[in-house]
PDB file of C-alpha atoms in Angstrom:
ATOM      1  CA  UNK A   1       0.000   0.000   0.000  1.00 50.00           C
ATOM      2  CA  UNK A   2       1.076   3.468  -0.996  1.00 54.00           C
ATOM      3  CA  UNK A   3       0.592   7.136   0.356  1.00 60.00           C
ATOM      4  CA  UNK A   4      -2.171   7.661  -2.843  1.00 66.00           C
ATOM      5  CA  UNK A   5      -4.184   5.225  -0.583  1.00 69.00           C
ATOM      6  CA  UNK A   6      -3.804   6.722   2.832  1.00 73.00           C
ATOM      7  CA  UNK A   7      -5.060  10.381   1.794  1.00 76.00           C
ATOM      8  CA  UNK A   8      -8.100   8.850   1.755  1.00 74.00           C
ATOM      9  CA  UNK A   9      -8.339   8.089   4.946  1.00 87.00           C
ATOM     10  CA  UNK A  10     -10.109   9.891   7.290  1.00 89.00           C
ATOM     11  CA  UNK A  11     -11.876   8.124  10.986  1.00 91.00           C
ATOM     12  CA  UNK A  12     -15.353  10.285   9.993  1.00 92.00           C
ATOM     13  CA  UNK A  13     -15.195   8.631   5.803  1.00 90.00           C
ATOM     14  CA  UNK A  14     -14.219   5.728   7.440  1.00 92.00           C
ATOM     15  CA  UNK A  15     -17.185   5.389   9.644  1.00 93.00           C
ATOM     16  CA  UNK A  16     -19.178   7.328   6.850  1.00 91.00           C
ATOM     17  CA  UNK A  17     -18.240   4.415   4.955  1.00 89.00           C
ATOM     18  CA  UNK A  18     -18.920   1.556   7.458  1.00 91.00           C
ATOM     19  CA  UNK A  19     -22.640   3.336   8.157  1.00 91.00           C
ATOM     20  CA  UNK A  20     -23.416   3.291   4.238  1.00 89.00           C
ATOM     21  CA  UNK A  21     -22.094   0.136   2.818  1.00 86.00           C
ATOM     22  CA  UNK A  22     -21.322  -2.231   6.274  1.00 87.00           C
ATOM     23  CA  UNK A  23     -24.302  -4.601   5.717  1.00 87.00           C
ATOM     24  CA  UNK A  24     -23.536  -5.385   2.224  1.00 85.00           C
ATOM     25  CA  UNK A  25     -19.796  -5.544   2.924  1.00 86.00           C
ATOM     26  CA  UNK A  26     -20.290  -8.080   5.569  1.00 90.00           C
ATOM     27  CA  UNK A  27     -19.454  -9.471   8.991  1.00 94.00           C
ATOM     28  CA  UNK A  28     -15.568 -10.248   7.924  1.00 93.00           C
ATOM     29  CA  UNK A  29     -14.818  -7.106   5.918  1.00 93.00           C
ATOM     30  CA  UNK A  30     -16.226  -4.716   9.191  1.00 95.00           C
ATOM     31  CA  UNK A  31     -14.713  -6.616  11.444  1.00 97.00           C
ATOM     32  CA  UNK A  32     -11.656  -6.352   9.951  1.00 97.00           C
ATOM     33  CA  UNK A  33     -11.477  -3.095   9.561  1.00 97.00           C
ATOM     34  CA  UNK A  34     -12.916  -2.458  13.018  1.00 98.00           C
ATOM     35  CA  UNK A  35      -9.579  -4.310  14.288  1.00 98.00           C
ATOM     36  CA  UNK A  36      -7.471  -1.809  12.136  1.00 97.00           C
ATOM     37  CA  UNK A  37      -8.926   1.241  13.324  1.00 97.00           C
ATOM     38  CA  UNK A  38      -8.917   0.099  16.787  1.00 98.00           C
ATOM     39  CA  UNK A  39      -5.409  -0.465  16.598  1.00 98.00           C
ATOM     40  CA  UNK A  40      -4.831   2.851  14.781  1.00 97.00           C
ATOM     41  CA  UNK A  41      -5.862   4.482  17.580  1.00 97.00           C
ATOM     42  CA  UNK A  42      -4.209   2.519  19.786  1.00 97.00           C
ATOM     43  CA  UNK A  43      -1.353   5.163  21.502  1.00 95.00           C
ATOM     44  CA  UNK A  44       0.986   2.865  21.558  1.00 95.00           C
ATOM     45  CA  UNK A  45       0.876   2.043  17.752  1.00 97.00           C
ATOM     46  CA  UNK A  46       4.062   2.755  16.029  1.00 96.00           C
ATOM     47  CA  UNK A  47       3.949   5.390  13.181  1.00 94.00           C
ATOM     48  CA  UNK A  48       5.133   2.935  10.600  1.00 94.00           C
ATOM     49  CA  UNK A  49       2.582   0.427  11.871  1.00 95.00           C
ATOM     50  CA  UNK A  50       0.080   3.614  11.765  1.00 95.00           C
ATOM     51  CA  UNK A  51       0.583   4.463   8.009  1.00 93.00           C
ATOM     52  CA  UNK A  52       0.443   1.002   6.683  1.00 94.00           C
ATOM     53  CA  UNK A  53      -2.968   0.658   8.675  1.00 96.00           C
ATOM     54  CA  UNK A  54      -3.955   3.925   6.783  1.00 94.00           C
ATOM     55  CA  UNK A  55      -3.472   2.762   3.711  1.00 93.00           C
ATOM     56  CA  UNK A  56      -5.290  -0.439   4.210  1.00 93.00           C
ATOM     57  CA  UNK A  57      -8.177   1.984   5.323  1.00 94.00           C
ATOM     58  CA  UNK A  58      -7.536   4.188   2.598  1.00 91.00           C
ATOM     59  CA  UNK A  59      -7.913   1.358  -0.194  1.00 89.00           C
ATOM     60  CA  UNK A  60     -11.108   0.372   1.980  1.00 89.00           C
ATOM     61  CA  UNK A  61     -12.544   4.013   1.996  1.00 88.00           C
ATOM     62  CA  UNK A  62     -11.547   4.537  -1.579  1.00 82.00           C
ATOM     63  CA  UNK A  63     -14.521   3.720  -4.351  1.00 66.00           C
ATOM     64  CA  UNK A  64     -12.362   3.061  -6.982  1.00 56.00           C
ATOM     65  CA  UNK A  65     -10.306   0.251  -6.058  1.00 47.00           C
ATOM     66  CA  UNK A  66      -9.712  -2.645  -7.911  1.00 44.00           C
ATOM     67  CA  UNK A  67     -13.009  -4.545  -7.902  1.00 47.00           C
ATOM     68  CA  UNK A  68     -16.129  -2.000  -7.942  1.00 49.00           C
ATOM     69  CA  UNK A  69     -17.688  -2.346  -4.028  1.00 44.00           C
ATOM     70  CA  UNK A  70     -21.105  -2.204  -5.157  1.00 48.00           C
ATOM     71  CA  UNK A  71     -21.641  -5.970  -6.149  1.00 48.00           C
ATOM     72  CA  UNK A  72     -22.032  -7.798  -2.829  1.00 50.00           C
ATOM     73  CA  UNK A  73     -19.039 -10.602  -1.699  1.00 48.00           C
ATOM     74  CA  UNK A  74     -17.336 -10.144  -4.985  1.00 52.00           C
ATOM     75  CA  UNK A  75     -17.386  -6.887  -4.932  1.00 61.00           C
ATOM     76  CA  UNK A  76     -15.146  -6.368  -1.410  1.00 71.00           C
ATOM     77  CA  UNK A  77     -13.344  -9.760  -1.922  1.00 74.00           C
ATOM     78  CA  UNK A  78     -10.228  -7.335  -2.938  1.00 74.00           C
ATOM     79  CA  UNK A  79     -10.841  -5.287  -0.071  1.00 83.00           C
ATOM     80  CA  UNK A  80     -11.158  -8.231   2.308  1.00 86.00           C
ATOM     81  CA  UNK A  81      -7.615  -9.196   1.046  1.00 88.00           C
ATOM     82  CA  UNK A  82      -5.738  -5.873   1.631  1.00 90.00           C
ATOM     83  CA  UNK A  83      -7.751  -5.876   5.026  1.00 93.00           C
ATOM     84  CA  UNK A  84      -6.395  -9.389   5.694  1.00 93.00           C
ATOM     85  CA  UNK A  85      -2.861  -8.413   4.001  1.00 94.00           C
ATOM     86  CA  UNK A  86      -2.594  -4.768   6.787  1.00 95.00           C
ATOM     87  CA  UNK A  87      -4.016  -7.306   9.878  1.00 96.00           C
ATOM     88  CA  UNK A  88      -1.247 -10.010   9.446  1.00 95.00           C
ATOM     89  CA  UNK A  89       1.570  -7.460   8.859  1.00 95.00           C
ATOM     90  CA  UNK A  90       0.640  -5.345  12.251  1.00 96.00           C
ATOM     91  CA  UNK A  91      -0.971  -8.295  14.075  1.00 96.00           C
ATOM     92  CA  UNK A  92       1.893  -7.938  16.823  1.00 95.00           C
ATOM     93  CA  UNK A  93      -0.161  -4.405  17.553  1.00 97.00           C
ATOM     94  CA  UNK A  94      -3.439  -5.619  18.193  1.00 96.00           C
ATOM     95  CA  UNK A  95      -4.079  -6.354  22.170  1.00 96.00           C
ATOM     96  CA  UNK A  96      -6.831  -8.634  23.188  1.00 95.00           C
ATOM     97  CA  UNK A  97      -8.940  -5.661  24.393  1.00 97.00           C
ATOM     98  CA  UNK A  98      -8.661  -4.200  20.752  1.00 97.00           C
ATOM     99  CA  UNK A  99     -10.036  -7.781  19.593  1.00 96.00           C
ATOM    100  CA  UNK A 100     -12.650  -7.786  22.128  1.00 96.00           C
ATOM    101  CA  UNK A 101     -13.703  -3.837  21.418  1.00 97.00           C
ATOM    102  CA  UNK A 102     -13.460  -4.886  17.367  1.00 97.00           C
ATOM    103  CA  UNK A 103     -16.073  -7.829  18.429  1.00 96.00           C
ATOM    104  CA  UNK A 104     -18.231  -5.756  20.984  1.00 96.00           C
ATOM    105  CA  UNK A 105     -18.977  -3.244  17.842  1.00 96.00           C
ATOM    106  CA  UNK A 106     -19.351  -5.978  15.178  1.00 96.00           C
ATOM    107  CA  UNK A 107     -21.877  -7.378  17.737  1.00 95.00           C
ATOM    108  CA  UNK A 108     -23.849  -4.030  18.136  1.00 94.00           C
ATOM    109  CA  UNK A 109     -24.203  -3.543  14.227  1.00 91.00           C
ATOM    110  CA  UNK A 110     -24.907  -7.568  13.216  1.00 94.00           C
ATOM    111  CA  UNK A 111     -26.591  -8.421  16.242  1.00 92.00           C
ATOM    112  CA  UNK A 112     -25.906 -12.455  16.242  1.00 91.00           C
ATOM    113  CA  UNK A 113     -23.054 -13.459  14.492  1.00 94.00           C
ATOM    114  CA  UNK A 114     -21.724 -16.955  13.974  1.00 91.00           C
ATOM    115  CA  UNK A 115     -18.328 -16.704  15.828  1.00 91.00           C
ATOM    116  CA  UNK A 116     -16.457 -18.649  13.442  1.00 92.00           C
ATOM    117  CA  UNK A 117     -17.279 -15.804  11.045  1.00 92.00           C
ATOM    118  CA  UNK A 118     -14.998 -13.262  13.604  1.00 94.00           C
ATOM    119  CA  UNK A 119     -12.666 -16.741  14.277  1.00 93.00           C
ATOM    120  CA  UNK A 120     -12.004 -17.053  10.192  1.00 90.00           C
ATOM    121  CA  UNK A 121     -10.516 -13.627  10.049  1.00 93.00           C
ATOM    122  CA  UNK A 122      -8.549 -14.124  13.614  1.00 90.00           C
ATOM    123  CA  UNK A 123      -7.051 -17.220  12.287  1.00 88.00           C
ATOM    124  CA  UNK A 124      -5.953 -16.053   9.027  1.00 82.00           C
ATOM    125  CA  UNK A 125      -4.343 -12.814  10.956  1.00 77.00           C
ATOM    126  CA  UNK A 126      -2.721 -13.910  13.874  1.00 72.00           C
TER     127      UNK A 126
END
């Protein structure tokens, strides 16, 4: 990921984002980013760790990315993969209470979730 992607990234078009297109994007794809912006925020976050993150958000935020977001599942499979890509590269940042705050929100917005959905991206990251 590249500085082109981070301009775009912004917490409120993040959450703009998230608000507008999280159902169709899915459990996985929030979730993921949820754990990236958690650990963002996280104080303790190196700046390197910081601007890869806001690229990954960035490419996420973007609607002009590689595989047009408005066709459900296929349409944020390439944003599931930088998601995936950022989480395993900065997966020594996230904490367990970042996890568990990522989870609490993905909760509030899906209500029930199957928890291997949240598991399939934890495995695949960490």
């Amino acid at each position: 990921m590249d500085k082109k992607y981070s301009q775009h990234f912004s917490e409120k078009s993040l959450w703009d984002k998230l608000k507008q297109f999280g159902k169709t994007a899915g459990v996985k794809v929030v979730y993921a980013v949820l754990l990236l912006l958690y650990t963002f925020q996280d104080k303790g976050v190196s700046t390197k760790t910081k601007l890869s993150i806001a690229a990954a958000l960035g490419y996420f935020i973007l609607p002009t990315d590689a595989i047009i977001d408005l066709t459900p599942i296929i349409g944020y499979s390439d944003d599931l993969g930088v998601l995936l890509f950022t989480l395993s590269a900065v997966a020594t940042s996230i904490t367990p209470e970042i996890k568990e705050k990522a989870r609490k929100k993905a909760h509030e917005w899906f209500g029930a979730i199957d928890p291997r959905e949240l598991n399939d991206i934890d495995n695949q990251t960490f």
